[in-house]
XYZ file of C-alpha atoms in Angstrom:
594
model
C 204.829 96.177 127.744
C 201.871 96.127 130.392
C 199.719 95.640 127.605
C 201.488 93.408 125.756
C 201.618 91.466 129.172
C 198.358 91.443 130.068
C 197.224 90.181 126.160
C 200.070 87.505 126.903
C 198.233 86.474 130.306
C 194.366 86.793 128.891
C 195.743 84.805 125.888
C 197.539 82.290 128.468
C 194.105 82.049 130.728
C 191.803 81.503 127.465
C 194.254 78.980 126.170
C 194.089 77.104 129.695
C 190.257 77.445 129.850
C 189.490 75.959 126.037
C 191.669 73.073 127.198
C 190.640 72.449 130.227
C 186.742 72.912 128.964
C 187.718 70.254 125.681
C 189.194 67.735 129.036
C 185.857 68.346 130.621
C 183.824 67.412 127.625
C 185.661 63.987 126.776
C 184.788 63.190 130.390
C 181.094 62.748 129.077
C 180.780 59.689 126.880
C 177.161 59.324 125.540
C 174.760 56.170 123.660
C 171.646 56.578 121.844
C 169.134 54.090 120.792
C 167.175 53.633 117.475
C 164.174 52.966 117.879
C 164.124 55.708 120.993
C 160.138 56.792 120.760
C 157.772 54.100 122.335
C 157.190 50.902 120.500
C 154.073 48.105 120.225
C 154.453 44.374 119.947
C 152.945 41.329 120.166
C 153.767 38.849 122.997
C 156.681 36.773 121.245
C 157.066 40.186 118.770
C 161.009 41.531 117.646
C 161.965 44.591 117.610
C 165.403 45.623 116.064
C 167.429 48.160 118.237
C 170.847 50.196 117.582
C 173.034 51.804 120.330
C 175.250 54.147 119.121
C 178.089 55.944 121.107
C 179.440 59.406 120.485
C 183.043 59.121 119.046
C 186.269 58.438 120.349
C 188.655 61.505 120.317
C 186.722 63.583 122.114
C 184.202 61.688 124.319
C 186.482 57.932 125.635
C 189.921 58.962 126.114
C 190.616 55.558 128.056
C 192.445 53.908 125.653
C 190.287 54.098 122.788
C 190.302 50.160 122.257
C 187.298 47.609 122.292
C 183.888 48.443 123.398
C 181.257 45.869 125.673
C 177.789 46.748 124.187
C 175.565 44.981 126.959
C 171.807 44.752 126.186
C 169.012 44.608 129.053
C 165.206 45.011 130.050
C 163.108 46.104 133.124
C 161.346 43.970 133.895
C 163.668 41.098 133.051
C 162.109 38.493 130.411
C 163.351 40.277 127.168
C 166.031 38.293 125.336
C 168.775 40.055 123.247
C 170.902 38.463 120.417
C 174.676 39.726 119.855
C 174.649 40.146 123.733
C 177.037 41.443 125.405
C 179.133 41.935 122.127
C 182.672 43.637 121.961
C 183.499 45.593 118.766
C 185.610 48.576 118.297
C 182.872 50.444 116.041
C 180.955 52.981 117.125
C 177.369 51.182 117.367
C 176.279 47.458 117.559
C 172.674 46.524 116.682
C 170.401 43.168 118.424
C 167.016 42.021 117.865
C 164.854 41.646 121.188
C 162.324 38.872 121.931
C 159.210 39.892 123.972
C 157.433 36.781 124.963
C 155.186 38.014 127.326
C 153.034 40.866 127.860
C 153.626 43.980 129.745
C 155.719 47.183 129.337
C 159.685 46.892 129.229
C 162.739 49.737 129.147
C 165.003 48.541 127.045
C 168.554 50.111 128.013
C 172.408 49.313 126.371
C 175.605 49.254 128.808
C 178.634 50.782 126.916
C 182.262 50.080 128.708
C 185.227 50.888 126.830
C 188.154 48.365 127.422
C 191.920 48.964 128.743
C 189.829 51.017 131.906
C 188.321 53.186 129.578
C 184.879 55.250 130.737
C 181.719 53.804 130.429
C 177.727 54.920 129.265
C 174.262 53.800 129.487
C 171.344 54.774 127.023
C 168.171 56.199 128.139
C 165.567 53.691 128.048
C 163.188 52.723 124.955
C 160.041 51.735 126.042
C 157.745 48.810 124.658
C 154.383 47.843 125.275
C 153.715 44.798 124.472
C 150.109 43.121 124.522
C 148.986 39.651 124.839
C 147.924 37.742 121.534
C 144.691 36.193 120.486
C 144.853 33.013 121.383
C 144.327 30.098 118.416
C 141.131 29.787 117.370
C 141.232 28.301 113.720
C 143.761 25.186 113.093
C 145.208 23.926 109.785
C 147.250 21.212 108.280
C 149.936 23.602 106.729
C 152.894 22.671 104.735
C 151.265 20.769 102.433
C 149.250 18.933 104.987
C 152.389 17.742 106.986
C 152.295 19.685 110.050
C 148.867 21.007 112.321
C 149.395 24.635 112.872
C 147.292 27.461 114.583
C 145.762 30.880 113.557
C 144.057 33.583 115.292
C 141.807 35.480 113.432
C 138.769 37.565 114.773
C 135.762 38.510 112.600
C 137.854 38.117 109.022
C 140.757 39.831 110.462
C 144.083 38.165 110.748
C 146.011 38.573 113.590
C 148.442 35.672 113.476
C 149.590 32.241 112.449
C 150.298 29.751 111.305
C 152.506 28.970 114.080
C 153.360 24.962 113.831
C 151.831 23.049 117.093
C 153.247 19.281 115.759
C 153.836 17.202 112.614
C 150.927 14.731 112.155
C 151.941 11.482 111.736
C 150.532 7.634 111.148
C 151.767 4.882 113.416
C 149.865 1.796 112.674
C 148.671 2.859 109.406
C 147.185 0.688 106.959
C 146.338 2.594 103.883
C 150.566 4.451 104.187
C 149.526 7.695 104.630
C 152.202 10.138 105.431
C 150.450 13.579 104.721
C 146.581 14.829 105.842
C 143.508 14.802 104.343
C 141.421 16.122 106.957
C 141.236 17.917 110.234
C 139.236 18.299 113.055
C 138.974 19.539 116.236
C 136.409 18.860 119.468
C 135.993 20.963 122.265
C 136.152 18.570 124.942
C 138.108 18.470 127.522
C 137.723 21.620 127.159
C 137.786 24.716 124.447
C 141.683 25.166 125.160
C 142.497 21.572 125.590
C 140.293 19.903 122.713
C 141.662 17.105 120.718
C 142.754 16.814 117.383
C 141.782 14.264 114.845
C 143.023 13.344 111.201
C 141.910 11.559 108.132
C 145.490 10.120 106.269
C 145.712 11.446 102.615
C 145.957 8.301 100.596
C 145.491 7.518 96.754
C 145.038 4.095 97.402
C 142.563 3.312 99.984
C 140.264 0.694 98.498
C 137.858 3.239 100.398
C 139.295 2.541 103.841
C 139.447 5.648 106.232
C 141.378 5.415 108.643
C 141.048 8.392 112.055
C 143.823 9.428 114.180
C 143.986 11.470 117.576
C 146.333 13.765 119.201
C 146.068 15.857 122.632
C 145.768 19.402 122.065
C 149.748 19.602 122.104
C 150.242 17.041 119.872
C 150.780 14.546 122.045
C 150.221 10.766 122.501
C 149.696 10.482 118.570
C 146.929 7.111 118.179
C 145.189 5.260 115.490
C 141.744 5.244 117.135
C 139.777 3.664 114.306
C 138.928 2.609 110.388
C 135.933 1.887 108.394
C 135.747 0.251 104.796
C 133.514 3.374 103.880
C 132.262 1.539 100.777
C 131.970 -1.788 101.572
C 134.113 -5.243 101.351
C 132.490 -5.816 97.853
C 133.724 -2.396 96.745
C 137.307 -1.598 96.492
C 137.234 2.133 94.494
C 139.085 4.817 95.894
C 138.548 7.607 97.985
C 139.346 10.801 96.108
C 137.009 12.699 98.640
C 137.240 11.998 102.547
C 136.894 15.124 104.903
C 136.274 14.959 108.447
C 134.081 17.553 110.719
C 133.805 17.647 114.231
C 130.288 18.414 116.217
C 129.625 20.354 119.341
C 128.412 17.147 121.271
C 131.884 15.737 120.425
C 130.595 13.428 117.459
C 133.301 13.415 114.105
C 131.394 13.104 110.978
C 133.576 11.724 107.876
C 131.868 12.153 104.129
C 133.808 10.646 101.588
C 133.262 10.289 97.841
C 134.228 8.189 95.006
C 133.096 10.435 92.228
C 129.828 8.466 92.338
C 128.876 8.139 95.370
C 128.579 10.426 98.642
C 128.756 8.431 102.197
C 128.715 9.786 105.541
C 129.556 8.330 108.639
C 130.330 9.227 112.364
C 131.877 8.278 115.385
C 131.750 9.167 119.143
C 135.253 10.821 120.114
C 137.015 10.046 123.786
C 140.266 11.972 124.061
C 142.768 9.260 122.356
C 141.078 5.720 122.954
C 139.479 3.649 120.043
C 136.059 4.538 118.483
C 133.480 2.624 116.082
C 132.964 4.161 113.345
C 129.760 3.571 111.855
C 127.826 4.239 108.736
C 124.996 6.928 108.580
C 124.252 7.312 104.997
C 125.994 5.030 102.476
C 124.138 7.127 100.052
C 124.109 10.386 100.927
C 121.542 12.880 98.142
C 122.340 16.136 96.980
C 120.200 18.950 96.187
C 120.617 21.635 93.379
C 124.483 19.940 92.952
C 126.460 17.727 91.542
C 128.990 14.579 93.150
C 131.592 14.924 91.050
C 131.918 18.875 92.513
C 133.253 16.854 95.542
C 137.104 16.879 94.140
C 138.449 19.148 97.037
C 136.376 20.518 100.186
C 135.540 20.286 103.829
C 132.893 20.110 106.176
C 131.893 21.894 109.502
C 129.081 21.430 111.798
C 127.203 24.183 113.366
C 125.748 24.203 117.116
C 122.395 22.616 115.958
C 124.431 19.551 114.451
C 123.497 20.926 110.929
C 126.697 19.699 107.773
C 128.219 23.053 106.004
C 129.831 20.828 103.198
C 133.003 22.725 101.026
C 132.634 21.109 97.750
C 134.943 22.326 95.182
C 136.085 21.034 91.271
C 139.939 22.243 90.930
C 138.122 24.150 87.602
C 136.277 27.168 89.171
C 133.308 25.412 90.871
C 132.995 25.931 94.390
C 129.650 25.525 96.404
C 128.332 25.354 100.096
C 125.975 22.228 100.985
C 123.817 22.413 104.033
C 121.908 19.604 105.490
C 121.136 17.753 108.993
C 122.477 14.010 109.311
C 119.316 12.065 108.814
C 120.174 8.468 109.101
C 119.559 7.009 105.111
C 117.381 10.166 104.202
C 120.313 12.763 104.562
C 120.361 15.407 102.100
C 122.223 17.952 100.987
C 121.311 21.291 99.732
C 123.438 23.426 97.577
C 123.040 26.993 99.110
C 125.815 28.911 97.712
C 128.558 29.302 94.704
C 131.416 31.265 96.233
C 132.973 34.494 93.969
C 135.693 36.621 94.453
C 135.141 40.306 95.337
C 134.880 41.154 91.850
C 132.576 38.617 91.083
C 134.404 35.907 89.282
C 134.363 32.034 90.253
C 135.816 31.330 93.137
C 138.833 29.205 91.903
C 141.860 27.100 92.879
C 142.078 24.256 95.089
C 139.955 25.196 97.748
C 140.411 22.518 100.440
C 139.113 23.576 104.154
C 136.348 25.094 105.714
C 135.222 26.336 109.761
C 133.264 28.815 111.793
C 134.393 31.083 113.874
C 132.598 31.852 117.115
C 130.725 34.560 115.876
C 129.211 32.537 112.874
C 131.154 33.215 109.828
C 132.873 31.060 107.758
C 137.034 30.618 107.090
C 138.375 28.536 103.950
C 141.825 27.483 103.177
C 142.960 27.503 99.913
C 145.929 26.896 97.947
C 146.892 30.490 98.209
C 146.009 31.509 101.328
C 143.244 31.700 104.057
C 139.900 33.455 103.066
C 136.463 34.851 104.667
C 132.819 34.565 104.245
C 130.516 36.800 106.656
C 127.445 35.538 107.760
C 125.663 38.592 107.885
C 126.166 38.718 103.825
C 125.091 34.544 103.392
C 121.957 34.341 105.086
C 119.575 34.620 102.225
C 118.028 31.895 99.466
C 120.915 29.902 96.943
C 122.610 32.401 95.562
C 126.168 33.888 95.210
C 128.597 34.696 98.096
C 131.553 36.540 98.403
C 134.985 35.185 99.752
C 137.610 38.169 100.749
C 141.217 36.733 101.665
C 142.407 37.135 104.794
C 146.302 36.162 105.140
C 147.923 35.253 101.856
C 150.034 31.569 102.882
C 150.276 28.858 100.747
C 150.644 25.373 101.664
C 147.186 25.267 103.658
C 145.412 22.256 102.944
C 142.765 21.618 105.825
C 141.354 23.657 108.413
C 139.129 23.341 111.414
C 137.614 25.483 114.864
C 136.171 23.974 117.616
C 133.247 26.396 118.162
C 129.499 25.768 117.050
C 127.545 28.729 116.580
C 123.812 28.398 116.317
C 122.695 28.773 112.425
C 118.561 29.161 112.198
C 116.400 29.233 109.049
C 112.997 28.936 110.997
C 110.489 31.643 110.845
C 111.041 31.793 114.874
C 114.206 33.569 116.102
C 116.033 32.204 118.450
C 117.509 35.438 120.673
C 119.147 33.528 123.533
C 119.305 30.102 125.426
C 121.175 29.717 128.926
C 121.304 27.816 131.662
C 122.187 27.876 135.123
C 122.993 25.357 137.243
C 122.425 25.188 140.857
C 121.621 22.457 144.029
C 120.714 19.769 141.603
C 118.919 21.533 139.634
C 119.576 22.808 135.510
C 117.586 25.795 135.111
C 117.188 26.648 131.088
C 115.615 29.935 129.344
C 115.430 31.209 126.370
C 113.807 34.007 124.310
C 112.292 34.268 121.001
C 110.522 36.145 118.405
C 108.536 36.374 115.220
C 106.601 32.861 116.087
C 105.255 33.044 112.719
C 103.680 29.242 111.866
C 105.422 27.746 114.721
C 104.519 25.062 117.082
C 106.231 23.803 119.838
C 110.050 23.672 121.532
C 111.399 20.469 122.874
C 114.216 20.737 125.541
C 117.090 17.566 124.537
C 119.306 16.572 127.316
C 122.168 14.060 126.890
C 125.255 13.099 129.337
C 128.493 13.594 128.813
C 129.242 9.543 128.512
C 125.639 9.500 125.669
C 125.487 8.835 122.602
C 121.897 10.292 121.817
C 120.055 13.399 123.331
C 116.696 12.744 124.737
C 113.806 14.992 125.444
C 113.396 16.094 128.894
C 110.034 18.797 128.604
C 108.050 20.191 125.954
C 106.836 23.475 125.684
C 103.934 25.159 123.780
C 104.513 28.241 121.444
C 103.152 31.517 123.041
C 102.311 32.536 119.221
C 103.670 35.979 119.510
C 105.071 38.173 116.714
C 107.490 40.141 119.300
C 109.584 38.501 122.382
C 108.893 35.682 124.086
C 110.494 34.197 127.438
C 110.509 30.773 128.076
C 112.276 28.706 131.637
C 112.132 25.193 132.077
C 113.590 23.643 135.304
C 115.554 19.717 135.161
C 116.658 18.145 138.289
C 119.648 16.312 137.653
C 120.376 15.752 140.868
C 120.132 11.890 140.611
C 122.540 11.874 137.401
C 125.824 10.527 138.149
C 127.436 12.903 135.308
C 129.224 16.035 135.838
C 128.593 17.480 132.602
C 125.613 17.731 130.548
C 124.522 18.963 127.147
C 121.390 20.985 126.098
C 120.027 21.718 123.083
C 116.306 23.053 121.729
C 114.422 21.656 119.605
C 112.134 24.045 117.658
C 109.839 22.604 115.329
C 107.336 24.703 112.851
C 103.242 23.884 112.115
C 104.715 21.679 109.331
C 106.608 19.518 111.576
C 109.703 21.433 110.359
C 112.600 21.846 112.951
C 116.172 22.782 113.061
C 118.493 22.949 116.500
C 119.675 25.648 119.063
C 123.293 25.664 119.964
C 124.737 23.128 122.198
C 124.907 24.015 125.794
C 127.174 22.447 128.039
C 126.239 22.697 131.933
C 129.058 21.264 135.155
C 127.944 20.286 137.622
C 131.580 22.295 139.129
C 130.833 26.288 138.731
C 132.917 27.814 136.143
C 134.990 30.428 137.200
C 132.849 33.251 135.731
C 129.537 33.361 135.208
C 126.570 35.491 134.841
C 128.012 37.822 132.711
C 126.197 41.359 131.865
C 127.095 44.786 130.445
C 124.276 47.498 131.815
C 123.055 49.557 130.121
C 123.408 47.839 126.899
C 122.640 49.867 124.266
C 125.648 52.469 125.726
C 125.936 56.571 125.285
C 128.848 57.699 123.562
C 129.132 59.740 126.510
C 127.882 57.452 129.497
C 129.560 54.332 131.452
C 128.745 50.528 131.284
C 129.388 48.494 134.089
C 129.933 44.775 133.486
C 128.681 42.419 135.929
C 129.862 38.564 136.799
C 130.098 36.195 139.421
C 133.490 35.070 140.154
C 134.619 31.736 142.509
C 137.581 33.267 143.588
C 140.339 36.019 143.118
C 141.960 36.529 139.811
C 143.371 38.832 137.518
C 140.814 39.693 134.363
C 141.415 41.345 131.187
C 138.550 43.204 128.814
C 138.812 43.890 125.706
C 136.349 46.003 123.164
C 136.542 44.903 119.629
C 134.821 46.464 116.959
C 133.251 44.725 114.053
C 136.341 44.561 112.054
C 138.172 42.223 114.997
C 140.572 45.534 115.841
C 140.911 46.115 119.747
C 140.170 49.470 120.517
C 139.987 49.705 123.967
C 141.391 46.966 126.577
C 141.931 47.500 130.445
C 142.761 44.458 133.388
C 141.115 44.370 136.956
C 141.370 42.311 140.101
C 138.173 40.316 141.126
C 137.715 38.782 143.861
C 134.977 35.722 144.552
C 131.275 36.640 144.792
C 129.615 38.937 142.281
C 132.021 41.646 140.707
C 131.023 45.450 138.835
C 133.881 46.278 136.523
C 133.002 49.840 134.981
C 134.199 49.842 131.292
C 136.577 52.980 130.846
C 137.129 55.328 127.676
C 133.678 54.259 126.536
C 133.166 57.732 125.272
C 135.759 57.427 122.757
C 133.891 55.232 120.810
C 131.796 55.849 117.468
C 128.583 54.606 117.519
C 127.994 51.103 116.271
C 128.334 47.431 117.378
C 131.093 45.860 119.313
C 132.828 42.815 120.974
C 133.125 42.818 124.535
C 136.003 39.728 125.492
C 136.156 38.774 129.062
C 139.432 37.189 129.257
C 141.260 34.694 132.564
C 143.585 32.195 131.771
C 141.889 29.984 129.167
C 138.558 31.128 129.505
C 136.563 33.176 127.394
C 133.477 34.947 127.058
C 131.981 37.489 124.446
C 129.482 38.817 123.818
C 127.736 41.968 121.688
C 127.011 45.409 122.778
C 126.175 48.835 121.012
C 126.854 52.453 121.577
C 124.459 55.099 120.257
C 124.154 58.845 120.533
């Protein structure tokens, strides 16, 4: 009996403790998340994310009834769909919104209804880093709507994302889609306006330009010209529409016949004149009637890179400068795919990017041309896509980088601005059968650049440094433009890039990286003056356009040392430093070695 007693009482006590542990365990409801490792993202990225709780017997004895699945973020910003959302399942699912950068914990808020018990997750954590900001534009949806992409060095990295929907008030010729886009970069880079060329069958060879602020805004007809003449009523099948670095929109049109060219002085959204610079325009190692579908972009000397392409598997780059009636043309490249087949399709846009190569739109998608592979005599070049979208028609960038065919090479041209006074340089080498440079200066309200110093060749095989001082102090404009002139023994010449000089300092400027080359396993410190405090973020690209390093200081005004971290991590080779604050941006090349 004592035993059979005390087995009674141990069987009593073990039957009291499983219970009482089982109470204890549905006491501790529990939620997961999926994704619940780290996660990346783009400012204005989604992420999907499931919270699941553990099940009802045995974890929410309060009723067991409907369940509040409440989404949030820290920091707040992140918005949730399907939130809060009561269900009586065991999981509910939302897709977040991240449209800013920065890091987030994303948490889910369980409470089970009829004063059941309640749960949070533990928190998912996303990083999410700022995009690229636009740099190439297109008229997308079959040239109905103006929409941005950012790319960097043939790499895509987003886009299009629709800005506005052109339109045509006033229109005389009833256009209702685009032929042609453009972009300047005045006011500024991030604020430039937009112009379009209407897409019109029946023009009697009137073009017709319209303008828009950089958000689409305060859509205008600014201008028309009867390209062809009052005596001459044939169609446009060709008009395309390029926009320079001093602001100037050139417009070549075609007939099948005939090229013309002609230009006009944008400001913002008020009226131009558009006049006529070639009616005749020649072409060298090509044909007109190549000029079916195309583009045009202008460089920072002011030199044409004309698209021309067939619709049957011809498609050719024309180079030229504007030249008044003696403009020419010069065919300097038939484009092939990858595998060395003509490039085909309707191949309808063209633009640089700041770097110097070349983006086309095509019916298929958007594609890339490097200039390090197109900088030798007519010949082939190959075009690798970037971003496979159809619908593109158009496409423009409001940069100008400096193209040179010159023996001399051109390896820098700044200037600095200070008490009145514009102080240029420049350096060069290889000034193999060269002459002279002549420094062009024109205001911001000009409409031609005049010289303002000449200076002799040095003659020298290796570098040369050049500085040239212009007081501007009597000039009632705030902004100038710059630009050298460098002409060969056989009165040969081609442009520098456009520089643009305020008279207001910019918010950075004097930007270095020492030492440049960089060890693999040594520092760089890059230098700048700044006009006041701000928040700055650097970013290392390599050649490919991927970020592979990226940190953010505080500066304050004066001059500023920012050393580059996690240098070391790098393989040798050339990369993209990006200085970035607000809408300003700088870059510039350095190398690591051994």
């Amino acid at each position: 009996m004592k035993t059979f007693t005390f087995v009674k009482g141990l069987i009593t006590f073990l039957s009291f403790t499983l219970f009482f542990g089982e109470e204890a365990a549905a006491q501790t409801p529990a939620v997961t998340l999926n994704p619940a490792t780290t996660q990346s993202t783009g400012a204005g990225g989604t992420i999907n994310f499931t919270a699941t709780r553990n099940g009802n017997n045995q974890n929410w004895p309060g009723g067991n009834s409907q369940f509040t699945y409440t989404w949030s973020s820290s920091p707040a910003g992140v918005t949730f769909t399907n939130n809060p959302r009561t269900v009586s399942n065991n999981n509910s699912s939302t897709v977040a919104t991240f449209p800013t950068a920065g890091t987030f914990q994303i948490t889910c808020f369980v409470q089970e209804g009829g004063g059941g018990l309640s749960a949070t997750s533990a928190a998912t954590t996303v990083n999410v880093t700022a995009p690229l900001p636009a740099n190439i534009w297109a008229t997308s949806s079959n040239g109905t709507r103006i929409s941005g992409f950012a790319v960097s060095n043939g790499t895509y990295q987003s886009g299009p994302n629709n800005i506005f929907t052109a339109s045509f008030p006033g229109t005389t010729t009833g256009g209702t889609t685009t032929a042609a886009l453009g972009r300047s970069a005045f006011p500024s880079l991030s604020l430039g306006h937009f112009y379009w060329l209407p897409n019109t069958s029946g023009n009697n060879g009137v073009v017709e330009v319209f303008a828009a602020t950089s958000t689409g805004a305060n859509v205008t007809r600014i201008g028309s010209l009867d390209i062809n003449g009052l005596a001459n009523n044939n169609n446009l099948g060709f008009v395309r529409l390029g926009m320079g670095p001093d602001g100037t929109g050139w417009i070549l049109a075609g007939d099948g016949s005939t090229l013309f060219l002609a230009k006009f002085s944008s400001n913002g959204v008020n009226p131009v004149t558009i006049t006529m610079e070639d009616p005749n325009v020649t072409l060298a190692g090509g044909s007109i009637s190549t000029f079916r579908n195309g583009d045009l972009c202008i460089s920072g000397s002011g030199r044409i890179y004309a698209l021309a392409n067939d619709g049957s598997g011809v498609t050719q780059i024309f180079i030229g400068s504007p030249a008044g009636g003696n403009t020419t043309l010069s065919k300097r490249w038939d484009l092939v795919t990858p595998g060395n087949a003509p490039f085909t399709g309707t191949v309808n846009g063209v633009a640089f990017d700041l770097l110097g190569s070349i983006y086309l739109s095509t019916g298929t998608g958007l594609f890339y041309i490097d200039q390090n592979t197109a900088n030798g005599p007519a010949g082939t070049v190959v075009c690798s896509q970037v971003v496979a979208v159809t619908g593109l028609q158009d496409l423009a960038s409001n940069v100008f980088p400096s193209q040179s065919t010159l023996p001399v090479t051109l390896l820098n041209f700044s200037a600095a601005y200070r008490n009145g006074v514009t102080t240029l340089s420049w350096e060069t080498e290889n000034e193999v059968n060269f002459s002279h440079y002549e420094l062009e200066r024109k205001g911001a309200n000009g409409t031609d650049f005049v010289a303002v110093s000449n200076k002799a060749s040095n003659g020298n095989t290796g570098r040369s440094a050049y500085q040239v001082t212009d007081n501007i102090s009597n000039l009632t404009d705030d902004v100038l433009y710059y630009r050298l002139k460098m002409v060969d023994l056989d009165g040969r010449y081609t442009y520098s890039n456009v520089i643009m000089v305020r008279k207001e300092k910019k918010a950075f400027s004097g930007i270095s990286l020492s030492p440049n080359p960089v060890r693999n396993s040594g520092n760089a410190t890059v230098r700048f003056d700044a006009t006041g405090t701000a928040l700055v973020t650097l970013r290392v690209l390599d050649m490919a356009g991927r970020q592979v390093l990226q940190q953010q200081n505080n500066v304050t005004g004066g001059t500023n040392s920012i050393q580059v971290n996690n240098l070391n991590r790098l393989q040798p080779g050339l990369y993209i430093i990006q200085l970035v604050n607000g809408n300003e941006l700088s870059a510039f090349k350095f190398s690591v070695v051994q």
